[in-house]
Tab-separated table of C-alpha atoms and ligand atoms in Angstrom:
chain	number	residue	atom	x	y	z
A	1	MET	CA	87.267	-195.604	-76.406
A	2	ARG	CA	88.468	-197.403	-79.494
A	3	THR	CA	87.343	-196.287	-82.976
A	4	ILE	CA	87.175	-198.848	-85.776
A	5	THR	CA	86.891	-197.563	-89.337
A	6	VAL	CA	84.476	-199.538	-91.446
A	7	GLY	CA	83.711	-199.946	-95.151
A	8	PHE	CA	80.560	-201.531	-96.594
A	9	LEU	CA	80.564	-203.680	-99.720
A	10	GLY	CA	76.932	-203.192	-100.755
A	11	CYS	CA	74.115	-201.158	-99.281
A	12	GLY	CA	70.840	-202.916	-100.046
A	13	ASN	CA	68.399	-204.261	-97.520
A	14	ILE	CA	71.029	-205.678	-95.133
A	15	GLY	CA	73.525	-202.819	-95.528
A	16	CYS	CA	70.831	-200.251	-94.776
A	17	GLY	CA	69.741	-202.361	-91.796
A	18	VAL	CA	73.290	-202.302	-90.404
A	19	TRP	CA	73.570	-198.558	-91.044
A	20	LYS	CA	70.314	-198.002	-89.181
A	21	LEU	CA	71.171	-200.302	-86.265
A	22	LEU	CA	74.579	-198.677	-85.784
A	23	ASN	CA	72.983	-195.231	-85.845
A	24	GLU	CA	70.149	-196.078	-83.480
A	25	PHE	CA	72.100	-198.304	-81.115
A	26	GLY	CA	75.649	-196.944	-81.534
A	27	GLU	CA	75.478	-194.941	-78.327
A	28	ASP	CA	74.605	-198.020	-76.243
A	29	ILE	CA	77.384	-199.957	-77.945
A	30	ARG	CA	79.863	-197.181	-77.232
A	31	HIS	CA	78.963	-197.229	-73.536
A	32	ARG	CA	78.891	-200.958	-73.195
A	33	ALA	CA	81.737	-202.137	-75.390
A	34	GLU	CA	83.814	-198.975	-75.457
A	35	VAL	CA	84.064	-199.161	-79.194
A	36	ARG	CA	82.857	-196.784	-81.866
A	37	PHE	CA	82.333	-197.849	-85.472
A	38	ASP	CA	83.091	-195.098	-87.968
A	39	ILE	CA	81.621	-195.873	-91.387
A	40	LYS	CA	83.992	-194.350	-93.883
A	41	ARG	CA	82.996	-195.653	-97.310
A	42	ILE	CA	80.133	-197.623	-98.888
A	43	LEU	CA	80.409	-199.491	-102.192
A	44	VAL	CA	77.231	-199.362	-104.278
A	45	ARG	CA	76.362	-200.233	-107.867
A	46	ASP	CA	74.418	-197.027	-108.462
A	47	ILE	CA	75.089	-193.924	-106.383
A	48	HIS	CA	71.748	-192.352	-107.290
A	49	LYS	CA	69.545	-195.339	-106.464
A	50	LYS	CA	66.880	-194.599	-103.831
A	51	ARG	CA	67.969	-195.899	-100.410
A	52	ASP	CA	67.729	-194.945	-96.718
A	53	GLU	CA	67.947	-191.156	-96.902
A	54	THR	CA	70.158	-190.998	-93.810
A	55	VAL	CA	73.012	-192.678	-95.742
A	56	PRO	CA	75.115	-189.655	-96.876
A	57	GLU	CA	75.849	-189.640	-100.609
A	58	ALA	CA	79.384	-188.459	-99.825
A	59	LEU	CA	80.190	-191.942	-98.404
A	60	LEU	CA	79.124	-193.767	-101.562
A	61	THR	CA	81.556	-195.063	-104.140
A	62	THR	CA	81.417	-197.421	-107.131
A	63	ASP	CA	85.104	-198.309	-106.760
A	64	PRO	CA	85.691	-201.472	-104.654
A	65	ALA	CA	89.369	-200.584	-104.154
A	66	ALA	CA	88.254	-197.449	-102.291
A	67	ILE	CA	87.271	-199.912	-99.552
A	68	THR	CA	89.415	-203.023	-99.960
A	69	ASP	CA	92.671	-201.104	-100.575
A	70	ASP	CA	92.227	-198.113	-98.286
A	71	PRO	CA	94.706	-198.584	-95.414
A	72	ALA	CA	92.501	-196.391	-93.216
A	73	ILE	CA	89.649	-198.948	-93.322
A	74	GLU	CA	90.075	-201.702	-90.730
A	75	MET	CA	86.847	-203.650	-91.060
A	76	VAL	CA	84.950	-204.566	-94.237
A	77	LEU	CA	81.311	-205.645	-94.139
A	78	GLU	CA	80.159	-207.617	-97.166
A	79	PHE	CA	76.463	-207.531	-98.123
A	80	MET	CA	76.638	-207.987	-101.886
A	81	GLY	CA	75.373	-211.559	-102.048
A	82	GLY	CA	76.264	-214.004	-104.834
A	83	GLU	CA	79.584	-215.763	-105.316
A	84	GLU	CA	81.329	-213.106	-107.399
A	85	PRO	CA	82.614	-210.451	-107.257
A	86	ALA	CA	81.938	-210.735	-103.500
A	87	THR	CA	84.560	-213.492	-103.012
A	88	GLN	CA	87.276	-211.549	-104.857
A	89	TYR	CA	86.560	-208.384	-102.881
A	90	MET	CA	86.621	-210.271	-99.562
A	91	LEU	CA	89.883	-212.005	-100.526
A	92	ARG	CA	91.416	-208.648	-101.337
A	93	ALA	CA	90.280	-207.139	-98.045
A	94	LEU	CA	91.681	-210.141	-96.116
A	95	GLU	CA	94.980	-209.896	-98.005
A	96	MET	CA	95.131	-206.257	-96.955
A	97	GLY	CA	94.882	-207.410	-93.329
A	98	LYS	CA	91.324	-206.212	-92.770
A	99	THR	CA	88.663	-207.945	-90.717
A	100	VAL	CA	85.820	-209.188	-92.933
A	101	VAL	CA	82.261	-209.681	-91.690
A	102	THR	CA	79.980	-211.294	-94.244
A	103	ALA	CA	76.319	-212.209	-94.564
A	104	ASN	CA	77.006	-214.141	-97.776
A	105	LYS	CA	76.303	-217.850	-97.378
A	106	MET	CA	76.880	-218.658	-101.045
A	107	ALA	CA	80.355	-217.086	-101.248
A	108	LEU	CA	81.306	-218.628	-97.906
A	109	ALA	CA	79.966	-222.117	-98.620
A	110	LEU	CA	81.651	-222.276	-102.023
A	111	ASN	CA	84.927	-220.486	-101.240
A	112	TRP	CA	85.446	-220.900	-97.513
A	113	HIS	CA	88.792	-222.671	-98.041
A	114	LEU	CA	90.138	-219.693	-100.061
A	115	LEU	CA	88.776	-217.089	-97.658
A	116	GLN	CA	90.081	-218.917	-94.601
A	117	ALA	CA	93.516	-219.489	-96.184
A	118	ALA	CA	93.787	-215.751	-96.959
A	119	ALA	CA	92.581	-214.834	-93.465
A	120	GLU	CA	95.111	-217.160	-91.803
A	121	LYS	CA	97.985	-216.065	-94.038
A	122	HIS	CA	97.382	-212.372	-93.429
A	123	ARG	CA	96.188	-212.749	-89.810
A	124	SER	CA	92.864	-211.181	-90.664
A	125	GLY	CA	89.521	-211.914	-89.050
A	126	LEU	CA	86.670	-213.615	-90.942
A	127	TYR	CA	83.209	-213.650	-89.311
A	128	TYR	CA	79.927	-214.973	-90.709
A	129	GLU	CA	77.167	-215.283	-88.090
A	130	ALA	CA	74.792	-213.438	-90.454
A	131	ALA	CA	75.385	-215.925	-93.267
A	132	VAL	CA	73.298	-218.639	-91.583
A	133	CYS	CA	69.797	-218.079	-90.203
A	134	GLY	CA	69.896	-214.296	-89.774
A	135	ALA	CA	69.528	-213.254	-86.139
A	136	ILE	CA	69.755	-216.781	-84.682
A	137	PRO	CA	73.176	-217.124	-83.012
A	138	VAL	CA	73.741	-220.624	-84.359
A	139	ILE	CA	77.341	-220.134	-85.490
A	140	ARG	CA	78.520	-218.780	-82.154
A	141	THR	CA	76.452	-221.366	-80.278
A	142	THR	CA	78.051	-224.161	-82.291
A	143	ILE	CA	81.651	-222.977	-82.063
A	144	ASP	CA	81.566	-221.505	-78.534
A	145	SER	CA	78.751	-222.692	-76.321
A	146	LEU	CA	78.667	-226.282	-77.592
A	147	GLN	CA	82.411	-226.891	-77.754
A	148	SER	CA	82.051	-229.465	-75.020
A	149	ASN	CA	79.887	-231.624	-77.269
A	150	ARG	CA	80.203	-234.128	-80.045
A	151	ILE	CA	77.327	-232.908	-82.194
A	152	GLU	CA	75.791	-235.954	-83.773
A	153	ALA	CA	72.832	-234.522	-85.678
A	154	MET	CA	71.362	-231.244	-86.839
A	155	MET	CA	67.982	-230.707	-88.484
A	156	GLY	CA	67.077	-227.197	-89.460
A	157	ILE	CA	64.391	-225.092	-91.039
A	158	VAL	CA	66.972	-222.720	-92.481
A	159	ASN	CA	65.015	-221.088	-95.297
A	160	GLY	CA	62.155	-218.752	-94.449
A	161	THR	CA	60.708	-218.512	-97.951
A	162	THR	CA	60.072	-222.231	-98.259
A	163	ASN	CA	58.815	-222.453	-94.697
A	164	TYR	CA	56.326	-219.698	-95.440
A	165	ILE	CA	55.138	-221.503	-98.591
A	166	LEU	CA	54.827	-224.923	-96.899
A	167	THR	CA	53.073	-223.397	-93.869
A	168	ARG	CA	50.440	-221.792	-96.083
A	169	MET	CA	50.027	-224.907	-98.231
A	170	SER	CA	49.510	-226.888	-95.050
A	171	GLN	CA	47.118	-224.435	-93.372
A	172	GLU	CA	45.036	-223.669	-96.463
A	173	GLY	CA	45.397	-226.805	-98.577
A	174	SER	CA	46.554	-224.540	-101.429
A	175	ALA	CA	48.681	-225.588	-104.388
A	176	TYR	CA	52.402	-224.769	-104.481
A	177	ALA	CA	52.182	-222.539	-107.571
A	178	ASP	CA	49.377	-220.400	-106.086
A	179	VAL	CA	51.164	-219.842	-102.775
A	180	LEU	CA	54.454	-219.060	-104.526
A	181	LYS	CA	52.726	-216.441	-106.683
A	182	GLU	CA	51.148	-214.848	-103.608
A	183	ALA	CA	54.495	-214.894	-101.740
A	184	GLN	CA	56.133	-213.151	-104.712
A	185	ARG	CA	53.361	-210.530	-104.771
A	186	LEU	CA	53.958	-209.852	-101.057
A	187	GLY	CA	57.739	-209.626	-101.584
A	188	LEU	CA	58.290	-212.751	-99.453
A	189	ALA	CA	59.742	-214.728	-102.363
A	190	GLU	CA	62.211	-213.491	-104.982
A	191	PRO	CA	61.035	-212.876	-108.576
A	192	ASP	CA	63.416	-215.763	-109.450
A	193	PRO	CA	62.763	-218.100	-106.510
A	194	THR	CA	65.116	-220.909	-107.654
A	195	SER	CA	67.745	-220.530	-104.929
A	196	ASP	CA	65.142	-220.783	-102.178
A	197	VAL	CA	62.597	-223.240	-103.567
A	198	GLU	CA	65.125	-225.663	-105.065
A	199	GLY	CA	67.038	-225.864	-101.783
A	200	PHE	CA	70.306	-224.183	-102.850
A	201	ASP	CA	70.086	-221.544	-100.100
A	202	ALA	CA	69.443	-224.244	-97.481
A	203	ALA	CA	72.305	-226.393	-98.798
A	204	TYR	CA	74.802	-223.486	-98.578
A	205	LYS	CA	73.758	-222.953	-94.973
A	206	LEU	CA	73.936	-226.676	-94.201
A	207	SER	CA	77.447	-226.868	-95.656
A	208	ILE	CA	78.598	-224.116	-93.267
A	209	LEU	CA	76.724	-225.410	-90.221
A	210	SER	CA	77.635	-229.071	-90.588
A	211	SER	CA	81.299	-228.236	-91.200
A	212	LEU	CA	81.404	-226.355	-87.899
A	213	ALA	CA	79.346	-228.958	-86.056
A	214	PHE	CA	81.431	-231.911	-87.281
A	215	HIS	CA	84.819	-230.123	-87.290
A	216	ALA	CA	85.332	-231.187	-90.896
A	217	ARG	CA	84.555	-229.378	-94.095
A	218	VAL	CA	81.326	-230.678	-95.631
A	219	PRO	CA	81.491	-229.175	-99.135
A	220	PHE	CA	78.329	-227.890	-100.755
A	221	ASP	CA	78.547	-230.351	-103.632
A	222	VAL	CA	78.363	-233.465	-101.424
A	223	ILE	CA	74.983	-232.365	-100.059
A	224	TYR	CA	71.930	-234.124	-101.505
A	225	ARG	CA	69.410	-231.454	-102.505
A	226	GLN	CA	65.743	-231.599	-103.382
A	227	GLY	CA	63.533	-228.506	-103.238
A	228	ILE	CA	59.822	-227.997	-102.706
A	229	SER	CA	58.705	-227.175	-106.258
A	230	GLN	CA	57.305	-230.690	-106.788
A	231	VAL	CA	55.498	-230.869	-103.443
A	232	ASN	CA	51.882	-231.850	-103.904
A	233	ALA	CA	49.101	-230.477	-101.674
A	234	ALA	CA	47.584	-233.993	-101.556
A	235	ASP	CA	50.691	-235.340	-99.800
A	236	ILE	CA	50.638	-232.549	-97.235
A	237	ALA	CA	46.975	-233.399	-96.527
A	238	TYR	CA	47.540	-237.184	-96.290
A	239	GLY	CA	50.594	-236.559	-94.078
A	240	LYS	CA	48.516	-234.392	-91.769
A	241	GLU	CA	45.902	-237.153	-91.406
A	242	LEU	CA	48.682	-239.525	-90.392
A	243	GLY	CA	50.098	-237.076	-87.818
A	244	TYR	CA	52.918	-235.444	-89.788
A	245	THR	CA	53.873	-231.897	-90.812
A	246	MET	CA	55.901	-231.201	-93.915
A	247	LYS	CA	59.010	-229.006	-93.706
A	248	LEU	CA	61.992	-228.401	-95.960
A	249	LEU	CA	64.716	-229.668	-93.653
A	250	ALA	CA	68.475	-229.321	-93.850
A	251	ILE	CA	69.728	-232.480	-92.158
A	252	ALA	CA	73.273	-233.507	-91.217
A	253	LYS	CA	74.239	-236.530	-89.178
A	254	ARG	CA	77.579	-237.990	-88.290
A	255	GLN	CA	78.229	-241.503	-87.084
A	256	GLY	CA	81.922	-242.201	-86.675
A	257	ASN	CA	83.496	-241.323	-90.003
A	258	VAL	CA	80.276	-241.423	-92.014
A	259	ILE	CA	78.382	-238.223	-92.735
A	260	ASP	CA	74.941	-237.843	-94.196
A	261	ALA	CA	74.009	-234.343	-95.376
A	262	ARG	CA	70.799	-233.553	-97.234
A	263	VAL	CA	68.119	-230.981	-97.931
A	264	HIS	CA	64.664	-232.233	-98.889
A	265	PRO	CA	60.973	-231.975	-98.037
A	266	THR	CA	60.509	-234.047	-94.889
A	267	PHE	CA	57.612	-235.210	-92.752
A	268	ILE	CA	58.097	-234.764	-89.024
A	269	PRO	CA	55.637	-235.805	-86.299
A	270	ASN	CA	53.223	-233.002	-85.373
A	271	ASP	CA	54.550	-232.992	-81.810
A	272	HIS	CA	58.197	-232.504	-82.868
A	273	PRO	CA	59.442	-229.015	-81.828
A	274	LEU	CA	60.246	-228.157	-85.460
A	275	ALA	CA	56.637	-228.831	-86.524
A	276	SER	CA	55.412	-225.675	-84.805
A	277	VAL	CA	57.973	-223.412	-86.525
A	278	ASN	CA	55.698	-221.642	-88.971
A	279	GLY	CA	55.745	-218.855	-91.520
A	280	SER	CA	59.121	-217.350	-92.322
A	281	PHE	CA	60.717	-218.315	-88.980
A	282	ASN	CA	63.834	-220.507	-88.891
A	283	ALA	CA	64.915	-223.053	-86.286
A	284	ILE	CA	67.749	-225.495	-85.776
A	285	PHE	CA	67.217	-228.626	-83.747
A	286	LEU	CA	70.416	-230.405	-82.776
A	287	HIS	CA	71.656	-233.247	-80.646
A	288	GLY	CA	74.956	-233.259	-78.791
A	289	HIS	CA	76.274	-236.177	-76.778
A	290	ALA	CA	76.357	-234.037	-73.601
A	291	CYS	CA	73.794	-231.270	-74.157
A	292	ASP	CA	71.171	-233.730	-75.513
A	293	ASP	CA	68.410	-232.145	-77.655
A	294	MET	CA	68.349	-228.383	-78.226
A	295	MET	CA	66.465	-226.010	-80.469
A	296	LEU	CA	67.344	-222.464	-81.555
A	297	PHE	CA	64.494	-220.452	-83.025
A	298	GLY	CA	64.135	-216.990	-84.535
A	299	ARG	CA	64.144	-214.730	-87.552
A	300	GLY	CA	66.336	-216.119	-90.308
A	301	ALA	CA	66.181	-213.178	-92.685
A	302	GLY	CA	65.168	-209.536	-92.985
A	303	SER	CA	67.002	-206.267	-92.651
A	304	ALA	CA	67.039	-205.791	-88.858
A	305	PRO	CA	67.455	-209.475	-87.846
A	306	THR	CA	70.398	-209.894	-90.224
A	307	ALA	CA	71.883	-206.578	-89.051
A	308	SER	CA	71.605	-207.920	-85.485
A	309	ALA	CA	73.999	-210.755	-86.409
A	310	VAL	CA	76.353	-208.501	-88.406
A	311	VAL	CA	76.746	-205.961	-85.606
A	312	SER	CA	77.206	-208.747	-83.080
A	313	ASP	CA	80.083	-210.086	-85.252
A	314	MET	CA	81.568	-206.586	-85.456
A	315	LEU	CA	81.589	-206.401	-81.660
A	316	TYR	CA	82.938	-209.940	-81.333
A	317	ALA	CA	85.753	-209.130	-83.772
A	318	ALA	CA	86.486	-205.865	-81.963
A	319	SER	CA	86.794	-207.710	-78.654
A	320	ARG	CA	89.425	-210.171	-79.875
A	321	GLU	CA	93.159	-209.562	-79.841
A	322	THR	CA	93.777	-212.225	-82.458
A	323	PRO	CA	91.305	-213.541	-85.027
A	324	ARG	CA	89.823	-216.972	-84.507
A	325	HIS	CA	89.456	-219.551	-87.285
A	326	PRO	CA	88.112	-223.096	-87.394
A	327	THR	CA	90.873	-225.540	-86.603
A	328	PHE	CA	89.787	-228.211	-89.076
A	329	HIS	CA	91.579	-228.770	-92.370
A	330	ASN	CA	89.553	-226.470	-94.616
A	331	GLU	CA	89.905	-227.777	-98.189
A	332	ASN	CA	87.089	-227.783	-100.702
A	333	ALA	CA	86.771	-231.547	-100.264
A	334	LEU	CA	85.775	-233.922	-97.545
A	335	ALA	CA	88.621	-234.568	-95.107
A	336	PRO	CA	90.553	-237.806	-95.734
A	337	GLY	CA	89.068	-240.683	-93.764
A	338	LEU	CA	85.524	-239.299	-93.877
A	339	ARG	CA	82.815	-240.615	-96.157
A	340	VAL	CA	79.476	-239.127	-97.239
A	341	THR	CA	76.727	-241.677	-97.610
A	342	ASP	CA	73.680	-241.558	-99.877
A	343	ASP	CA	72.254	-244.571	-98.062
A	344	TRP	CA	70.826	-242.879	-94.978
A	345	HIS	CA	68.186	-244.581	-92.854
A	346	CYS	CA	64.780	-243.135	-91.996
A	347	SER	CA	61.095	-243.919	-92.400
A	348	PHE	CA	59.439	-243.204	-95.726
A	349	TYR	CA	56.005	-241.970	-96.735
A	350	ILE	CA	54.933	-243.412	-100.076
A	351	ARG	CA	51.846	-242.564	-102.140
A	352	LEU	CA	50.852	-244.950	-104.887
A	353	SER	CA	47.962	-244.980	-107.337
A	354	ALA	CA	46.884	-248.465	-108.336
A	355	SER	CA	44.374	-250.440	-110.354
A	356	ASP	CA	41.784	-251.571	-107.823
A	357	ARG	CA	42.019	-255.316	-108.462
A	358	PRO	CA	43.186	-258.508	-106.717
A	359	GLY	CA	46.903	-259.007	-106.293
A	360	VAL	CA	47.921	-255.346	-106.403
A	361	MET	CA	48.514	-255.054	-102.656
A	362	ALA	CA	50.407	-258.360	-102.692
A	363	HIS	CA	52.691	-256.964	-105.413
A	364	ILE	CA	53.393	-253.833	-103.337
A	365	THR	CA	54.112	-255.683	-100.100
A	366	ALA	CA	56.242	-258.285	-101.906
A	367	CYS	CA	58.426	-255.581	-103.493
A	368	LEU	CA	58.939	-253.933	-100.107
A	369	GLY	CA	59.441	-257.292	-98.370
A	370	ASN	CA	62.070	-258.341	-100.919
A	371	GLU	CA	64.134	-255.326	-99.845
A	372	GLY	CA	63.605	-256.054	-96.154
A	373	ILE	CA	61.283	-253.055	-95.728
A	374	SER	CA	58.509	-253.315	-93.205
A	375	ILE	CA	55.250	-251.315	-93.359
A	376	ARG	CA	54.231	-249.366	-90.270
A	377	ASN	CA	51.008	-247.828	-91.485
A	378	LEU	CA	48.924	-248.278	-94.621
A	379	VAL	CA	45.691	-246.664	-95.801
A	380	GLN	CA	43.751	-247.107	-98.994
A	381	ARG	CA	41.638	-244.162	-100.101
A	382	ASP	CA	38.817	-243.864	-102.604
A	383	ALA	CA	39.878	-244.064	-106.201
A	384	VAL	CA	40.856	-240.906	-108.064
A	385	ALA	CA	40.350	-241.249	-111.854
A	386	SER	CA	39.497	-244.932	-111.205
A	387	ARG	CA	42.823	-245.646	-109.485
A	388	ALA	CA	42.958	-246.457	-105.780
A	389	GLN	CA	45.113	-244.119	-103.694
A	390	ILE	CA	47.405	-246.056	-101.352
A	391	VAL	CA	49.437	-244.233	-98.728
A	392	LEU	CA	51.936	-246.045	-96.553
A	393	ILE	CA	54.620	-245.278	-93.995
A	394	THR	CA	57.515	-247.674	-93.616
A	395	HIS	CA	59.576	-248.536	-90.572
A	396	ASP	CA	63.208	-247.423	-90.739
A	397	ALA	CA	64.768	-248.437	-94.023
A	398	GLY	CA	67.802	-247.590	-96.110
A	399	GLU	CA	67.416	-245.058	-98.937
A	400	ARG	CA	68.945	-247.400	-101.512
A	401	SER	CA	66.710	-250.347	-100.595
A	402	LEU	CA	63.690	-248.062	-100.683
A	403	ARG	CA	64.575	-246.824	-104.163
A	404	GLN	CA	65.033	-250.439	-105.358
A	405	ALA	CA	61.647	-251.344	-103.943
A	406	LEU	CA	59.979	-248.357	-105.616
A	407	SER	CA	61.393	-249.224	-109.011
A	408	ALA	CA	60.117	-252.785	-108.590
A	409	ILE	CA	56.674	-251.523	-107.518
A	410	ASP	CA	56.336	-249.137	-110.473
A	411	SER	CA	54.387	-251.087	-113.083
A	412	PRO	CA	51.306	-250.670	-115.317
A	413	ASP	CA	49.125	-251.509	-112.304
A	414	VAL	CA	50.871	-249.389	-109.681
A	415	ARG	CA	52.306	-245.946	-110.170
A	416	VAL	CA	54.617	-244.385	-107.567
A	417	GLU	CA	53.213	-240.867	-107.132
A	418	SER	CA	55.479	-239.602	-104.372
A	419	MET	CA	58.028	-240.531	-101.754
A	420	ILE	CA	58.791	-238.293	-98.767
A	421	ARG	CA	61.331	-239.031	-96.070
A	422	VAL	CA	60.138	-239.071	-92.458
A	423	GLU	CA	62.428	-237.921	-89.632
A	424	GLY	CA	62.271	-237.050	-85.978
A	425	LYS	CA	60.500	-239.955	-84.372
B	501	HSE	N1	66.242	-216.296	-98.828
B	501	HSE	C1	66.515	-216.709	-97.500
B	501	HSE	C2	65.252	-217.243	-96.846
B	501	HSE	C3	67.057	-215.620	-96.621
B	501	HSE	O1	64.189	-217.239	-97.444
B	501	HSE	O2	65.345	-217.681	-95.719
B	501	HSE	C4	68.492	-215.374	-96.842
B	501	HSE	O3	69.241	-216.535	-96.680
């Protein structure tokens, strides 16, 4: 039986979940994996804060060096969240030759190159299954089980908060602000919801996932990002009538040396597997040249689901003689020879409000036609505030051409109210 000494950086929701899982399930792990995890020290901000009463106060410290610099600690688990000081503490632990297991997507997405360089230099292990989609084993699936594939596309619901909000808006026809307020009251959205609702959280996760899928670092800052705070209940309702469900999707595609990586509200057909992923669940739908289509589904957040991924990484690390790192050139920039495009192709949903008079429709179709954009579906609804509501779906078109067409359409007679990308046909 091997014993591995462990230090925690942080002991909030996730840290307490890991503590609990190791206590409740440690015996099974000891039998099965012949390894015992001995938690030696836990870094906290406030020793006297109320937390799981089974965490002994004697293990708590406010000194990070008591974990990162203690030669008796072999494995450091990081649950602090945020870029700093988490990155510095992880770097220190890696420099000291310790294995680091992190649930921190922000620190990893922004500083992966530094963390990996330190891990390689000091032959330390760096593991991060819990950083992306909680309990869903998407990291291990991508780097292990799907190694035999060229992954060409990934589309994921990778943020539970926004999926919960969009699900309720869609089911109840409620306004964004009302559902957000209710989600905050229930503790399902943060008091400051910016990271979730503006798509930052999803973009960090997409940066990590797409880098692994495409074997090339896709830095966070090349990802196009649009959140859900401007989503209008009217668009969700019109989309539904036309057979679409709205989701905040993290999308990455690679064709040859061109990558397209984006997070934005997206319509998908109601019969697409991702359309039935509701509430705070996460799912990743991907396509590999050999495995074809595949979807992973599960809990993307929460104390126990995240602890499930952390403890699985601890066991994975414990089972390896030498640490394993991605083989791609991990710089904080796109690899030479690759290009990120902002001219992706998809269908588009467009809602316009227009003066109800002759020639207006001709103006709209001419502007689209001039950019080579063809209309697949068009409906005109009763006027709201004496302006006709026109909703249309295009055939596949380029983002840039679509934007050109929309600026040409926008005029005193026709206002562009919204544009939503459509994927997954
Ligand atoms: N805030 C995230 C979510 C969970 O709502 O899915 C942690 O990444």
